[in-house]
Amino acid sequence: MIELQNVHKRLGDRDILKGLSVKIPKGVNYVLMGPSGTGKSVTLKHVIGIFKPDQGNVYVDGQDVPAMDQKQLMALRKRMGYLFQNGALINWLSVGDNVALPLREHSRISKSEVDDRVHEVLKLVGMDHAAKQGPPDISGGMKLRAGLARALVTNPEYVLYDEPNAGLDPIISHQIHELIAEVRDTLSVTGLIVTHSRACATQCGDRIGILEGGGIGIEGSVDEITNSDHPLARAFMGMGSD
Ligand SMILES: Nc1ncnc2c1ncn2[C@@H]1O[C@H](COP(=O)(O)OP(=O)(O)OP(=O)(O)O)[C@@H](O)[C@H]1O
Ligand SMILES: [Mg+2]
């Protein structure tokens, strides 16, 4: 379980998180929504230990993340994949080498084992044929799939997805959402998904929390939030939202 307790964070001259508390139980895809600049990406960075709270606690499976030393953080990041917006691939490395990166960082495993694992995850996301291609030569949807393969290559228990469908058309987005649901169902990965998209929330989410004023303004199951009269729920999940 991922748990943030009363997290406060000031960045620059602004209080971004002001007592954020949220629990993400194992096995679910938790969707974090909220207006731009409310601290969604900042929240993900707390979970993975890039940011430390000014006040409050962050736990992953009961382990105190801000208290971790560098070695413990490396171990945590092996258990936790991170899908960056647009995949964030390195342009001068092939897709296959991009996917292999976390393995080379984290583990002392042989080249042939790395190759096998890269092949396996690329196949999982339907990108097996593109291992040798460079990121500049592939479409946005393929970049995202490659980013997902990279997030999954260490066989993580958790994956943090930062706007997994930004800039993608509805058809490709739908495929990505199905893949995120499949990752939960077949690999038992717990997901924390930041998105503005109602389609994303309904197609691959279980619970939704919407950030407001530095904390969770409303939280519930996808059905509860879809049917709620709360203004934020209406704004993100109501008719006319996309
Ligand atoms: N390293 C940093 N230093 C200073 N301010 C920062 C830093 N990182 C984020 N911020 C500020 O914190 C606020 C929240 O940023 P964050 O990236 O979490 O927003 P977000 O909710 O993910 O928005 P979006 O939907 O646009 O991605 C923003 O005002 C941002 O400028
Ligand atoms: Mg963001």
mmCIF file of N, CA, C and O in Angstrom, residues 14-107:
data_model
loop_
_atom_site.group_PDB
_atom_site.id
_atom_site.type_symbol
_atom_site.label_atom_id
_atom_site.label_comp_id
_atom_site.label_asym_id
_atom_site.label_seq_id
_atom_site.Cartn_x
_atom_site.Cartn_y
_atom_site.Cartn_z
ATOM 1 N N ARG A 14 5.023 29.062 -3.022
ATOM 2 C CA ARG A 14 3.632 28.597 -2.958
ATOM 3 C C ARG A 14 3.501 27.310 -2.159
ATOM 4 O O ARG A 14 4.321 26.405 -2.285
ATOM 5 N N ASP A 15 2.450 27.262 -1.335
ATOM 6 C CA ASP A 15 2.128 26.014 -0.652
ATOM 7 C C ASP A 15 1.357 25.149 -1.636
ATOM 8 O O ASP A 15 0.212 25.465 -1.968
ATOM 9 N N ILE A 16 1.981 24.074 -2.089
ATOM 10 C CA ILE A 16 1.336 23.236 -3.113
ATOM 11 C C ILE A 16 0.487 22.160 -2.425
ATOM 12 O O ILE A 16 -0.703 22.043 -2.697
ATOM 13 N N LEU A 17 1.090 21.371 -1.570
ATOM 14 C CA LEU A 17 0.321 20.366 -0.838
ATOM 15 C C LEU A 17 0.116 20.880 0.589
ATOM 16 O O LEU A 17 1.052 21.333 1.238
ATOM 17 N N LYS A 18 -1.141 20.802 1.033
ATOM 18 C CA LYS A 18 -1.475 21.382 2.345
ATOM 19 C C LYS A 18 -2.248 20.362 3.182
ATOM 20 O O LYS A 18 -3.432 20.514 3.428
ATOM 21 N N GLY A 19 -1.573 19.289 3.520
ATOM 22 C CA GLY A 19 -2.232 18.269 4.324
ATOM 23 C C GLY A 19 -2.864 17.176 3.479
ATOM 24 O O GLY A 19 -3.942 16.679 3.791
ATOM 25 N N LEU A 20 -2.155 16.780 2.419
ATOM 26 C CA LEU A 20 -2.680 15.715 1.547
ATOM 27 C C LEU A 20 -2.587 14.358 2.237
ATOM 28 O O LEU A 20 -1.512 13.941 2.678
ATOM 29 N N SER A 21 -3.721 13.679 2.335
ATOM 30 C CA SER A 21 -3.741 12.311 2.850
ATOM 31 C C SER A 21 -4.443 11.428 1.839
ATOM 32 O O SER A 21 -5.531 11.754 1.376
ATOM 33 N N VAL A 22 -3.792 10.333 1.479
ATOM 34 C CA VAL A 22 -4.403 9.404 0.532
ATOM 35 C C VAL A 22 -3.810 8.017 0.745
ATOM 36 O O VAL A 22 -2.646 7.878 1.113
ATOM 37 N N LYS A 23 -4.669 7.007 0.567
ATOM 38 C CA LYS A 23 -4.230 5.616 0.703
ATOM 39 C C LYS A 23 -4.527 4.891 -0.596
ATOM 40 O O LYS A 23 -5.652 4.953 -1.093
ATOM 41 N N ILE A 24 -3.532 4.194 -1.110
ATOM 42 C CA ILE A 24 -3.726 3.424 -2.332
ATOM 43 C C ILE A 24 -3.475 1.960 -2.016
ATOM 44 O O ILE A 24 -2.324 1.530 -1.866
ATOM 45 N N PRO A 25 -4.564 1.202 -1.852
ATOM 46 C CA PRO A 25 -4.390 -0.201 -1.493
ATOM 47 C C PRO A 25 -3.823 -1.004 -2.651
ATOM 48 O O PRO A 25 -3.939 -0.599 -3.811
ATOM 49 N N LYS A 26 -3.227 -2.121 -2.330
ATOM 50 C CA LYS A 26 -2.630 -2.965 -3.367
ATOM 51 C C LYS A 26 -3.696 -3.491 -4.315
ATOM 52 O O LYS A 26 -4.821 -3.771 -3.910
ATOM 53 N N GLY A 27 -3.301 -3.589 -5.569
ATOM 54 C CA GLY A 27 -4.157 -4.235 -6.564
ATOM 55 C C GLY A 27 -5.107 -3.306 -7.290
ATOM 56 O O GLY A 27 -5.792 -3.738 -8.210
ATOM 57 N N VAL A 28 -5.179 -2.038 -6.885
ATOM 58 C CA VAL A 28 -6.110 -1.127 -7.562
ATOM 59 C C VAL A 28 -5.347 -0.159 -8.477
ATOM 60 O O VAL A 28 -4.148 0.049 -8.328
ATOM 61 N N ASN A 29 -6.082 0.405 -9.404
ATOM 62 C CA ASN A 29 -5.598 1.564 -10.145
ATOM 63 C C ASN A 29 -6.281 2.786 -9.550
ATOM 64 O O ASN A 29 -7.498 2.963 -9.676
ATOM 65 N N TYR A 30 -5.501 3.597 -8.872
ATOM 66 C CA TYR A 30 -6.025 4.805 -8.221
ATOM 67 C C TYR A 30 -5.773 5.984 -9.168
ATOM 68 O O TYR A 30 -4.631 6.232 -9.582
ATOM 69 N N VAL A 31 -6.828 6.690 -9.515
ATOM 70 C CA VAL A 31 -6.720 7.796 -10.461
ATOM 71 C C VAL A 31 -6.692 9.118 -9.693
ATOM 72 O O VAL A 31 -7.608 9.401 -8.912
ATOM 73 N N LEU A 32 -5.646 9.888 -9.894
ATOM 74 C CA LEU A 32 -5.518 11.196 -9.245
ATOM 75 C C LEU A 32 -5.772 12.283 -10.285
ATOM 76 O O LEU A 32 -5.044 12.393 -11.280
ATOM 77 N N MET A 33 -6.855 13.033 -10.063
ATOM 78 C CA MET A 33 -7.209 14.096 -11.002
ATOM 79 C C MET A 33 -7.055 15.439 -10.300
ATOM 80 O O MET A 33 -6.791 15.497 -9.099
ATOM 81 N N GLY A 34 -7.272 16.517 -11.046
ATOM 82 C CA GLY A 34 -7.214 17.838 -10.437
ATOM 83 C C GLY A 34 -6.742 18.852 -11.447
ATOM 84 O O GLY A 34 -6.007 18.498 -12.374
ATOM 85 N N PRO A 35 -7.125 20.110 -11.236
ATOM 86 C CA PRO A 35 -6.721 21.159 -12.165
ATOM 87 C C PRO A 35 -5.198 21.233 -12.302
ATOM 88 O O PRO A 35 -4.461 20.808 -11.410
ATOM 89 N N SER A 36 -4.738 21.806 -13.409
ATOM 90 C CA SER A 36 -3.309 21.991 -13.655
ATOM 91 C C SER A 36 -2.675 22.780 -12.518
ATOM 92 O O SER A 36 -3.252 23.756 -12.034
ATOM 93 N N GLY A 37 -1.513 22.344 -12.113
ATOM 94 C CA GLY A 37 -0.764 23.088 -11.103
ATOM 95 C C GLY A 37 -1.194 22.804 -9.674
ATOM 96 O O GLY A 37 -0.705 23.431 -8.741
ATOM 97 N N THR A 38 -2.092 21.836 -9.464
ATOM 98 C CA THR A 38 -2.539 21.557 -8.096
ATOM 99 C C THR A 38 -1.609 20.595 -7.360
ATOM 100 O O THR A 38 -1.792 20.357 -6.172
ATOM 101 N N GLY A 39 -0.642 20.014 -8.079
ATOM 102 C CA GLY A 39 0.347 19.201 -7.375
ATOM 103 C C GLY A 39 0.270 17.702 -7.644
ATOM 104 O O GLY A 39 0.766 16.906 -6.842
ATOM 105 N N LYS A 40 -0.289 17.326 -8.769
ATOM 106 C CA LYS A 40 -0.400 15.896 -9.076
ATOM 107 C C LYS A 40 0.980 15.283 -9.315
ATOM 108 O O LYS A 40 1.324 14.258 -8.725
ATOM 109 N N SER A 41 1.748 15.927 -10.188
ATOM 110 C CA SER A 41 3.095 15.397 -10.446
ATOM 111 C C SER A 41 3.959 15.500 -9.189
ATOM 112 O O SER A 41 4.754 14.599 -8.892
ATOM 113 N N VAL A 42 3.771 16.574 -8.434
ATOM 114 C CA VAL A 42 4.502 16.732 -7.168
ATOM 115 C C VAL A 42 4.169 15.573 -6.219
ATOM 116 O O VAL A 42 5.046 15.043 -5.534
ATOM 117 N N THR A 43 2.922 15.150 -6.210
ATOM 118 C CA THR A 43 2.517 14.018 -5.368
ATOM 119 C C THR A 43 3.254 12.744 -5.787
ATOM 120 O O THR A 43 3.810 12.028 -4.937
ATOM 121 N N LEU A 44 3.304 12.477 -7.104
ATOM 122 C CA LEU A 44 4.024 11.284 -7.570
ATOM 123 C C LEU A 44 5.493 11.343 -7.126
ATOM 124 O O LEU A 44 6.059 10.331 -6.718
ATOM 125 N N LYS A 45 6.071 12.524 -7.204
ATOM 126 C CA LYS A 45 7.490 12.659 -6.839
ATOM 127 C C LYS A 45 7.732 12.396 -5.347
ATOM 128 O O LYS A 45 8.819 11.975 -4.962
ATOM 129 N N HIS A 46 6.714 12.639 -4.527
ATOM 130 C CA HIS A 46 6.844 12.276 -3.111
ATOM 131 C C HIS A 46 6.828 10.763 -2.925
ATOM 132 O O HIS A 46 7.532 10.219 -2.075
ATOM 133 N N VAL A 47 6.007 10.092 -3.737
ATOM 134 C CA VAL A 47 5.877 8.638 -3.579
ATOM 135 C C VAL A 47 7.192 7.947 -3.908
ATOM 136 O O VAL A 47 7.574 6.968 -3.272
ATOM 137 N N ILE A 48 7.908 8.511 -4.876
ATOM 138 C CA ILE A 48 9.125 7.837 -5.327
ATOM 139 C C ILE A 48 10.391 8.440 -4.689
ATOM 140 O O ILE A 48 11.520 8.052 -4.980
ATOM 141 N N GLY A 49 10.162 9.406 -3.780
ATOM 142 C CA GLY A 49 11.280 9.935 -3.001
ATOM 143 C C GLY A 49 12.109 11.005 -3.684
ATOM 144 O O GLY A 49 13.205 11.322 -3.230
ATOM 145 N N ILE A 50 11.598 11.581 -4.787
ATOM 146 C CA ILE A 50 12.312 12.699 -5.422
ATOM 147 C C ILE A 50 12.113 13.953 -4.561
ATOM 148 O O ILE A 50 13.025 14.749 -4.381
ATOM 149 N N PHE A 51 10.912 14.112 -4.036
ATOM 150 C CA PHE A 51 10.621 15.194 -3.087
ATOM 151 C C PHE A 51 10.388 14.611 -1.702
ATOM 152 O O PHE A 51 9.846 13.512 -1.573
ATOM 153 N N LYS A 52 10.773 15.391 -0.697
ATOM 154 C CA LYS A 52 10.455 15.027 0.689
ATOM 155 C C LYS A 52 9.429 16.011 1.227
ATOM 156 O O LYS A 52 9.543 17.222 0.954
ATOM 157 N N PRO A 53 8.472 15.536 1.998
ATOM 158 C CA PRO A 53 7.482 16.472 2.529
ATOM 159 C C PRO A 53 8.105 17.422 3.561
ATOM 160 O O PRO A 53 9.040 17.040 4.259
ATOM 161 N N ASP A 54 7.581 18.656 3.622
ATOM 162 C CA ASP A 54 8.007 19.573 4.690
ATOM 163 C C ASP A 54 7.443 19.074 6.021
ATOM 164 O O ASP A 54 8.021 19.276 7.079
ATOM 165 N N GLN A 55 6.297 18.458 5.907
ATOM 166 C CA GLN A 55 5.601 17.945 7.094
ATOM 167 C C GLN A 55 4.770 16.754 6.622
ATOM 168 O O GLN A 55 4.314 16.753 5.482
ATOM 169 N N GLY A 56 4.562 15.776 7.472
ATOM 170 C CA GLY A 56 3.736 14.632 7.092
ATOM 171 C C GLY A 56 4.573 13.429 6.713
ATOM 172 O O GLY A 56 5.812 13.484 6.755
ATOM 173 N N ASN A 57 3.896 12.337 6.362
ATOM 174 C CA ASN A 57 4.575 11.060 6.115
ATOM 175 C C ASN A 57 4.204 10.462 4.766
ATOM 176 O O ASN A 57 3.098 10.653 4.292
ATOM 177 N N VAL A 58 5.176 9.715 4.219
ATOM 178 C CA VAL A 58 4.929 8.954 2.990
ATOM 179 C C VAL A 58 5.425 7.530 3.247
ATOM 180 O O VAL A 58 6.597 7.335 3.594
ATOM 181 N N TYR A 59 4.521 6.574 3.112
ATOM 182 C CA TYR A 59 4.896 5.173 3.323
ATOM 183 C C TYR A 59 4.591 4.343 2.089
ATOM 184 O O TYR A 59 3.567 4.539 1.441
ATOM 185 N N VAL A 60 5.480 3.415 1.774
ATOM 186 C CA VAL A 60 5.177 2.384 0.787
ATOM 187 C C VAL A 60 5.355 1.049 1.500
ATOM 188 O O VAL A 60 6.444 0.750 1.995
ATOM 189 N N ASP A 61 4.269 0.300 1.593
ATOM 190 C CA ASP A 61 4.265 -0.961 2.343
ATOM 191 C C ASP A 61 4.867 -0.770 3.736
ATOM 192 O O ASP A 61 5.676 -1.575 4.205
ATOM 193 N N GLY A 62 4.494 0.329 4.367
ATOM 194 C CA GLY A 62 4.925 0.597 5.729
ATOM 195 C C GLY A 62 6.324 1.171 5.846
ATOM 196 O O GLY A 62 6.752 1.559 6.929
ATOM 197 N N GLN A 63 7.047 1.244 4.729
ATOM 198 C CA GLN A 63 8.413 1.794 4.786
ATOM 199 C C GLN A 63 8.362 3.312 4.616
ATOM 200 O O GLN A 63 7.674 3.829 3.726
ATOM 201 N N ASP A 64 9.118 3.989 5.440
ATOM 202 C CA ASP A 64 9.136 5.446 5.491
ATOM 203 C C ASP A 64 10.007 5.982 4.339
ATOM 204 O O ASP A 64 11.238 5.937 4.421
ATOM 205 N N VAL A 65 9.376 6.471 3.266
ATOM 206 C CA VAL A 65 10.133 6.859 2.064
ATOM 207 C C VAL A 65 11.093 8.033 2.315
ATOM 208 O O VAL A 65 12.263 7.952 1.941
ATOM 209 N N PRO A 66 10.642 9.133 2.943
ATOM 210 C CA PRO A 66 11.582 10.260 3.129
ATOM 211 C C PRO A 66 12.799 9.901 3.989
ATOM 212 O O PRO A 66 13.831 10.561 3.895
ATOM 213 N N ALA A 67 12.683 8.861 4.790
ATOM 214 C CA ALA A 67 13.815 8.481 5.646
ATOM 215 C C ALA A 67 14.810 7.576 4.931
ATOM 216 O O ALA A 67 15.858 7.232 5.494
ATOM 217 N N MET A 68 14.505 7.202 3.691
ATOM 218 C CA MET A 68 15.371 6.229 3.016
ATOM 219 C C MET A 68 16.699 6.836 2.593
ATOM 220 O O MET A 68 16.751 7.986 2.158
ATOM 221 N N ASP A 69 17.770 6.049 2.691
ATOM 222 C CA ASP A 69 19.048 6.488 2.138
ATOM 223 C C ASP A 69 19.079 6.120 0.647
ATOM 224 O O ASP A 69 18.147 5.511 0.126
ATOM 225 N N GLN A 70 20.163 6.489 -0.030
ATOM 226 C CA GLN A 70 20.242 6.322 -1.480
ATOM 227 C C GLN A 70 20.044 4.865 -1.906
ATOM 228 O O GLN A 70 19.363 4.579 -2.887
ATOM 229 N N LYS A 71 20.620 3.964 -1.131
ATOM 230 C CA LYS A 71 20.526 2.549 -1.474
ATOM 231 C C LYS A 71 19.081 2.038 -1.353
ATOM 232 O O LYS A 71 18.585 1.295 -2.195
ATOM 233 N N GLN A 72 18.438 2.482 -0.283
ATOM 234 C CA GLN A 72 17.039 2.075 -0.085
ATOM 235 C C GLN A 72 16.135 2.673 -1.168
ATOM 236 O O GLN A 72 15.197 2.028 -1.621
ATOM 237 N N LEU A 73 16.459 3.914 -1.572
ATOM 238 C CA LEU A 73 15.669 4.545 -2.640
ATOM 239 C C LEU A 73 15.825 3.790 -3.957
ATOM 240 O O LEU A 73 14.852 3.595 -4.692
ATOM 241 N N MET A 74 17.045 3.355 -4.248
ATOM 242 C CA MET A 74 17.276 2.554 -5.454
ATOM 243 C C MET A 74 16.441 1.283 -5.412
ATOM 244 O O MET A 74 15.842 0.882 -6.409
ATOM 245 N N ALA A 75 16.400 0.657 -4.239
ATOM 246 C CA ALA A 75 15.626 -0.579 -4.093
ATOM 247 C C ALA A 75 14.139 -0.291 -4.275
ATOM 248 O O ALA A 75 13.419 -1.054 -4.925
ATOM 249 N N LEU A 76 13.685 0.844 -3.711
ATOM 250 C CA LEU A 76 12.279 1.229 -3.869
ATOM 251 C C LEU A 76 11.943 1.438 -5.344
ATOM 252 O O LEU A 76 10.908 0.995 -5.834
ATOM 253 N N ARG A 77 12.849 2.118 -6.054
ATOM 254 C CA ARG A 77 12.560 2.459 -7.457
ATOM 255 C C ARG A 77 12.590 1.241 -8.365
ATOM 256 O O ARG A 77 12.057 1.267 -9.464
ATOM 257 N N LYS A 78 13.195 0.183 -7.891
ATOM 258 C CA LYS A 78 13.149 -1.065 -8.635
ATOM 259 C C LYS A 78 11.750 -1.697 -8.517
ATOM 260 O O LYS A 78 11.273 -2.370 -9.411
ATOM 261 N N ARG A 79 11.120 -1.435 -7.374
ATOM 262 C CA ARG A 79 9.778 -1.996 -7.141
ATOM 263 C C ARG A 79 8.684 -1.085 -7.675
ATOM 264 O O ARG A 79 7.501 -1.371 -7.536
ATOM 265 N N MET A 80 9.097 0.067 -8.209
ATOM 266 C CA MET A 80 8.130 1.076 -8.587
ATOM 267 C C MET A 80 8.478 1.659 -9.947
ATOM 268 O O MET A 80 9.461 2.371 -10.090
ATOM 269 N N GLY A 81 7.696 1.317 -10.971
ATOM 270 C CA GLY A 81 7.946 1.886 -12.297
ATOM 271 C C GLY A 81 7.345 3.274 -12.405
ATOM 272 O O GLY A 81 6.414 3.616 -11.663
ATOM 273 N N TYR A 82 7.867 4.085 -13.326
ATOM 274 C CA TYR A 82 7.388 5.463 -13.488
ATOM 275 C C TYR A 82 7.209 5.687 -14.986
ATOM 276 O O TYR A 82 8.164 5.609 -15.748
ATOM 277 N N LEU A 83 5.974 5.905 -15.384
ATOM 278 C CA LEU A 83 5.727 6.216 -16.792
ATOM 279 C C LEU A 83 5.601 7.723 -16.921
ATOM 280 O O LEU A 83 4.646 8.321 -16.423
ATOM 281 N N PHE A 84 6.577 8.327 -17.555
ATOM 282 C CA PHE A 84 6.590 9.778 -17.705
ATOM 283 C C PHE A 84 5.687 10.187 -18.861
ATOM 284 O O PHE A 84 5.418 9.398 -19.762
ATOM 285 N N GLN A 85 5.271 11.441 -18.794
ATOM 286 C CA GLN A 85 4.475 11.989 -19.871
ATOM 287 C C GLN A 85 5.227 11.820 -21.196
ATOM 288 O O GLN A 85 6.425 12.037 -21.256
ATOM 289 N N ASN A 86 4.521 11.409 -22.229
ATOM 290 C CA ASN A 86 5.107 11.178 -23.567
ATOM 291 C C ASN A 86 6.206 10.108 -23.572
ATOM 292 O O ASN A 86 6.990 10.034 -24.509
ATOM 293 N N GLY A 87 6.257 9.320 -22.526
ATOM 294 C CA GLY A 87 7.232 8.238 -22.503
ATOM 295 C C GLY A 87 8.617 8.664 -22.047
ATOM 296 O O GLY A 87 9.334 7.894 -21.444
ATOM 297 N N ALA A 88 8.997 9.931 -22.311
ATOM 298 C CA ALA A 88 10.311 10.470 -21.934
ATOM 299 C C ALA A 88 11.463 9.523 -22.294
ATOM 300 O O ALA A 88 12.320 9.219 -21.485
ATOM 301 N N LEU A 89 11.468 9.113 -23.557
ATOM 302 C CA LEU A 89 12.556 8.246 -24.011
ATOM 303 C C LEU A 89 13.779 9.083 -24.354
ATOM 304 O O LEU A 89 13.670 10.269 -24.668
ATOM 305 N N ILE A 90 14.933 8.447 -24.292
ATOM 306 C CA ILE A 90 16.159 9.145 -24.678
ATOM 307 C C ILE A 90 16.332 8.963 -26.187
ATOM 308 O O ILE A 90 16.405 7.838 -26.689
ATOM 309 N N ASN A 91 16.382 10.094 -26.890
ATOM 310 C CA ASN A 91 16.296 10.068 -28.351
ATOM 311 C C ASN A 91 17.435 9.331 -29.042
ATOM 312 O O ASN A 91 17.254 8.777 -30.115
ATOM 313 N N TRP A 92 18.616 9.358 -28.445
ATOM 314 C CA TRP A 92 19.764 8.768 -29.143
ATOM 315 C C TRP A 92 19.984 7.294 -28.799
ATOM 316 O O TRP A 92 20.925 6.676 -29.262
ATOM 317 N N LEU A 93 19.092 6.748 -27.969
ATOM 318 C CA LEU A 93 19.142 5.304 -27.712
ATOM 319 C C LEU A 93 17.979 4.628 -28.433
ATOM 320 O O LEU A 93 16.907 5.221 -28.564
ATOM 321 N N SER A 94 18.178 3.390 -28.872
ATOM 322 C CA SER A 94 17.075 2.652 -29.503
ATOM 323 C C SER A 94 15.993 2.391 -28.462
ATOM 324 O O SER A 94 16.231 2.506 -27.248
ATOM 325 N N VAL A 95 14.822 2.014 -28.944
ATOM 326 C CA VAL A 95 13.732 1.650 -28.039
ATOM 327 C C VAL A 95 14.185 0.560 -27.068
ATOM 328 O O VAL A 95 13.988 0.658 -25.855
ATOM 329 N N GLY A 96 14.840 -0.462 -27.605
ATOM 330 C CA GLY A 96 15.303 -1.574 -26.766
ATOM 331 C C GLY A 96 16.265 -1.111 -25.677
ATOM 332 O O GLY A 96 16.163 -1.523 -24.517
ATOM 333 N N ASP A 97 17.198 -0.228 -26.044
ATOM 334 C CA ASP A 97 18.166 0.263 -25.049
ATOM 335 C C ASP A 97 17.496 1.157 -24.016
ATOM 336 O O ASP A 97 17.873 1.156 -22.840
ATOM 337 N N ASN A 98 16.495 1.925 -24.443
ATOM 338 C CA ASN A 98 15.727 2.721 -23.479
ATOM 339 C C ASN A 98 15.060 1.825 -22.445
ATOM 340 O O ASN A 98 15.091 2.112 -21.244
ATOM 341 N N VAL A 99 14.463 0.750 -22.937
ATOM 342 C CA VAL A 99 13.740 -0.156 -22.037
ATOM 343 C C VAL A 99 14.710 -0.866 -21.089
ATOM 344 O O VAL A 99 14.400 -1.134 -19.926
ATOM 345 N N ALA A 100 15.920 -1.118 -21.581
ATOM 346 C CA ALA A 100 16.911 -1.836 -20.769
ATOM 347 C C ALA A 100 17.506 -0.977 -19.650
ATOM 348 O O ALA A 100 18.052 -1.512 -18.681
ATOM 349 N N LEU A 101 17.373 0.353 -19.785
ATOM 350 C CA LEU A 101 18.064 1.254 -18.839
ATOM 351 C C LEU A 101 17.873 0.928 -17.360
ATOM 352 O O LEU A 101 18.851 0.810 -16.619
ATOM 353 N N PRO A 102 16.621 0.775 -16.894
ATOM 354 C CA PRO A 102 16.459 0.518 -15.448
ATOM 355 C C PRO A 102 17.135 -0.776 -14.995
ATOM 356 O O PRO A 102 17.587 -0.865 -13.855
ATOM 357 N N LEU A 103 17.227 -1.752 -15.897
ATOM 358 C CA LEU A 103 17.887 -3.015 -15.523
ATOM 359 C C LEU A 103 19.379 -2.784 -15.353
ATOM 360 O O LEU A 103 20.008 -3.322 -14.446
ATOM 361 N N ARG A 104 19.930 -1.971 -16.247
ATOM 362 C CA ARG A 104 21.381 -1.714 -16.168
ATOM 363 C C ARG A 104 21.703 -0.891 -14.930
ATOM 364 O O ARG A 104 22.753 -1.055 -14.331
ATOM 365 N N GLU A 105 20.772 0.007 -14.565
ATOM 366 C CA GLU A 105 20.998 0.825 -13.365
ATOM 367 C C GLU A 105 20.915 -0.002 -12.085
ATOM 368 O O GLU A 105 21.655 0.212 -11.149
ATOM 369 N N HIS A 106 19.960 -0.908 -12.077
ATOM 370 C CA HIS A 106 19.604 -1.528 -10.808
ATOM 371 C C HIS A 106 20.282 -2.859 -10.541
ATOM 372 O O HIS A 106 20.521 -3.226 -9.430
ATOM 373 N N SER A 107 20.491 -3.623 -11.605
ATOM 374 C CA SER A 107 20.818 -5.019 -11.337
ATOM 375 C C SER A 107 22.101 -5.415 -12.035
ATOM 376 O O SER A 107 22.416 -4.908 -13.105
#
